[in-house]
mmCIF file of C-alpha atoms in Angstrom:
data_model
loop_
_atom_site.group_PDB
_atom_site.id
_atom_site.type_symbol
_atom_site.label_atom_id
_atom_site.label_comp_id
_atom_site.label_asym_id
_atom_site.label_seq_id
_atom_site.Cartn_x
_atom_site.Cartn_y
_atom_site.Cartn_z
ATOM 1 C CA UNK A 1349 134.926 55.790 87.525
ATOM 2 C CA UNK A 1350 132.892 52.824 86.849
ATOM 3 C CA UNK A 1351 133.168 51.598 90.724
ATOM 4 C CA UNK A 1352 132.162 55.274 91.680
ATOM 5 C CA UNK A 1353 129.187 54.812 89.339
ATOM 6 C CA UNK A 1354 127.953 51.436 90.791
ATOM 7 C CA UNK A 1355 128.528 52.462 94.123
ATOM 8 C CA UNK A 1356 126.268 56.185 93.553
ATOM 9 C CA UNK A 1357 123.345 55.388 90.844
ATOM 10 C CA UNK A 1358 123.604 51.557 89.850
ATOM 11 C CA UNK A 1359 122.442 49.887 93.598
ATOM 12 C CA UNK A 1360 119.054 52.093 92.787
ATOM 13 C CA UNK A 1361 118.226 50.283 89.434
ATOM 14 C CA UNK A 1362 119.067 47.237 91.232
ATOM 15 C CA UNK A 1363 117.047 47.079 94.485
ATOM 16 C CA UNK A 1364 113.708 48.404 92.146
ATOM 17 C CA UNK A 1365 114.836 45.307 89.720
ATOM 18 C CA UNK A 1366 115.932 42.257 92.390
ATOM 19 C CA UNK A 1367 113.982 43.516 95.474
ATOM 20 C CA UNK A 1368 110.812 45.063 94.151
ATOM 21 C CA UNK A 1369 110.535 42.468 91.548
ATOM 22 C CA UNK A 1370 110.190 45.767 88.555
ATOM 23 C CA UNK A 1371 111.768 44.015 85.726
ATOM 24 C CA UNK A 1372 109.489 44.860 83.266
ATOM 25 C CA UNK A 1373 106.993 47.604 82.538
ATOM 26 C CA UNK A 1374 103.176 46.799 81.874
ATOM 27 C CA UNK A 1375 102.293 49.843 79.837
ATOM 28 C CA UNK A 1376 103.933 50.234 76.508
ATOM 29 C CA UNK A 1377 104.732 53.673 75.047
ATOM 30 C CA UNK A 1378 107.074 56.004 75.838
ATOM 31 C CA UNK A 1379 104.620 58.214 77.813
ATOM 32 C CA UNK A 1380 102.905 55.541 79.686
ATOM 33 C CA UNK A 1381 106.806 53.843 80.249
ATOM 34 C CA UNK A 1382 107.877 57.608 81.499
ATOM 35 C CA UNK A 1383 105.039 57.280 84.015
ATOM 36 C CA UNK A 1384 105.127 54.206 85.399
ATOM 37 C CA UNK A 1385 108.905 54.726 86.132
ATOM 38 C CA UNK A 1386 108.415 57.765 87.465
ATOM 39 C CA UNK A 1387 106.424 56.235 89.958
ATOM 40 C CA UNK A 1388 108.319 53.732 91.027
ATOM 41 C CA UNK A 1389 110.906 56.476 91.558
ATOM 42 C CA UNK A 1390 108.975 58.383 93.832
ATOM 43 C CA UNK A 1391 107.736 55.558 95.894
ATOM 44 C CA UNK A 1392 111.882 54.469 96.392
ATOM 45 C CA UNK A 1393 112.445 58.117 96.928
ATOM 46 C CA UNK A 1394 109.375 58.172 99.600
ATOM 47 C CA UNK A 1395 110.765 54.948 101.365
ATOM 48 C CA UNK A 1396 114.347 55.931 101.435
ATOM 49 C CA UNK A 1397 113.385 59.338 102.891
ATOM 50 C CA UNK A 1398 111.102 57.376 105.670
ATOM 51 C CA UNK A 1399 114.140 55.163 106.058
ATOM 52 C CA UNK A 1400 116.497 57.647 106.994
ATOM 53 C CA UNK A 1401 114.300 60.657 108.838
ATOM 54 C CA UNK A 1402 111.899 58.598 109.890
ATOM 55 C CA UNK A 1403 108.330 59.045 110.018
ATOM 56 C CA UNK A 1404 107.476 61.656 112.507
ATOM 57 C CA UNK A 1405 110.595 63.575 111.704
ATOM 58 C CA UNK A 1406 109.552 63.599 108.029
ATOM 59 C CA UNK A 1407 105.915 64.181 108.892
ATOM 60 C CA UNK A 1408 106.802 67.056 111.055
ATOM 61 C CA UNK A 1409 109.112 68.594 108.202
ATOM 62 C CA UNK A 1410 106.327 68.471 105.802
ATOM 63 C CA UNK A 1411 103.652 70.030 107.746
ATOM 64 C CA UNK A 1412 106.554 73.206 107.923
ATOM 65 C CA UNK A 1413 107.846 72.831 104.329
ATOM 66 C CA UNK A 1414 106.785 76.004 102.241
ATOM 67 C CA UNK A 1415 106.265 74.814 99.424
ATOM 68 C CA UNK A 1416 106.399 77.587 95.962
ATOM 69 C CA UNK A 1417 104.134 75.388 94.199
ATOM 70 C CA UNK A 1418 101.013 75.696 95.944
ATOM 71 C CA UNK A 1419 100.005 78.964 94.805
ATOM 72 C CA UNK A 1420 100.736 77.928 90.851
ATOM 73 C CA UNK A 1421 98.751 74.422 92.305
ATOM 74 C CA UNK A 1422 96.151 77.075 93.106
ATOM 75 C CA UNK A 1423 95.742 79.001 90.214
ATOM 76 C CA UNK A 1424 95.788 75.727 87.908
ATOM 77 C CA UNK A 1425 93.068 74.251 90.220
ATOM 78 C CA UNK A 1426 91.030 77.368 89.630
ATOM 79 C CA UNK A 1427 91.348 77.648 86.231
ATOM 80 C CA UNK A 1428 90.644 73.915 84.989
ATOM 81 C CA UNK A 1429 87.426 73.948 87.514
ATOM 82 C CA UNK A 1430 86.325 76.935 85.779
ATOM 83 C CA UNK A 1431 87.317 75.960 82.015
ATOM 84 C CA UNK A 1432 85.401 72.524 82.921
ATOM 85 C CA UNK A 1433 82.058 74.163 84.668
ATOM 86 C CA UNK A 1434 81.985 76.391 81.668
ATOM 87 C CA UNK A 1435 82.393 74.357 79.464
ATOM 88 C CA UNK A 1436 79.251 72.271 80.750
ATOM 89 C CA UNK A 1437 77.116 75.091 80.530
ATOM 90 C CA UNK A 1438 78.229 76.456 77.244
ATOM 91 C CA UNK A 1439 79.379 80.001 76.661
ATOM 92 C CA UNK A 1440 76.839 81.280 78.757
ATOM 93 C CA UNK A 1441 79.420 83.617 80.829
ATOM 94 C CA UNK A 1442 79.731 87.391 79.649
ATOM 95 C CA UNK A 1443 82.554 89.162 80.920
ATOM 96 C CA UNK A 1444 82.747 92.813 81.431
ATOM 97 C CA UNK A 1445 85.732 94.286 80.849
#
């Protein structure tokens, strides 16, 4: 079990520490910590992906990908624009209902 492990999950941990030079994080609390690794996930995640599809290939399948997120993206958008412009001007806004 312990081979399988090293062979699946462990060489990740070690190419990020050895390779990438990541051996310690410069932010310190949990959140911040969270973050930072989080990004150095996605960036190995990103590379490994251009690694093995390539860059056109993954290009091309991202221009196609429908992704269910961008209509919540959307909506979140819109309503943090609005909360922030009305916000600026006060609570100038009536609504009718």
């Amino acid at each position: 079990m312990y081979r399988t492990r090293q062979e699946i999950n462990e060489h990740i941990f070690g190419t990020i520490k050895r390779q990438w030079g990541y051996n310690h994080t410069n932010l310190t609390g949990l959140q911040k910590v969270n973050g930072e690794h989080s990004l150095i996930m996605l960036v190995y995640n990103i590379k490994r992906a251009v690694n093995i599809r390539g860059v056109p290939d993954l290009i091309a399948r991202l221009k196609i990908w429908k992704s269910p997120y961008k209509a919540k993206v959307w909506l979140f958008l819109k309503w943090t624009c609005f909360k922030l412009f009305s916000s600026s001007f006060g609570n100038q806004f009536v609504f009718a209902n």
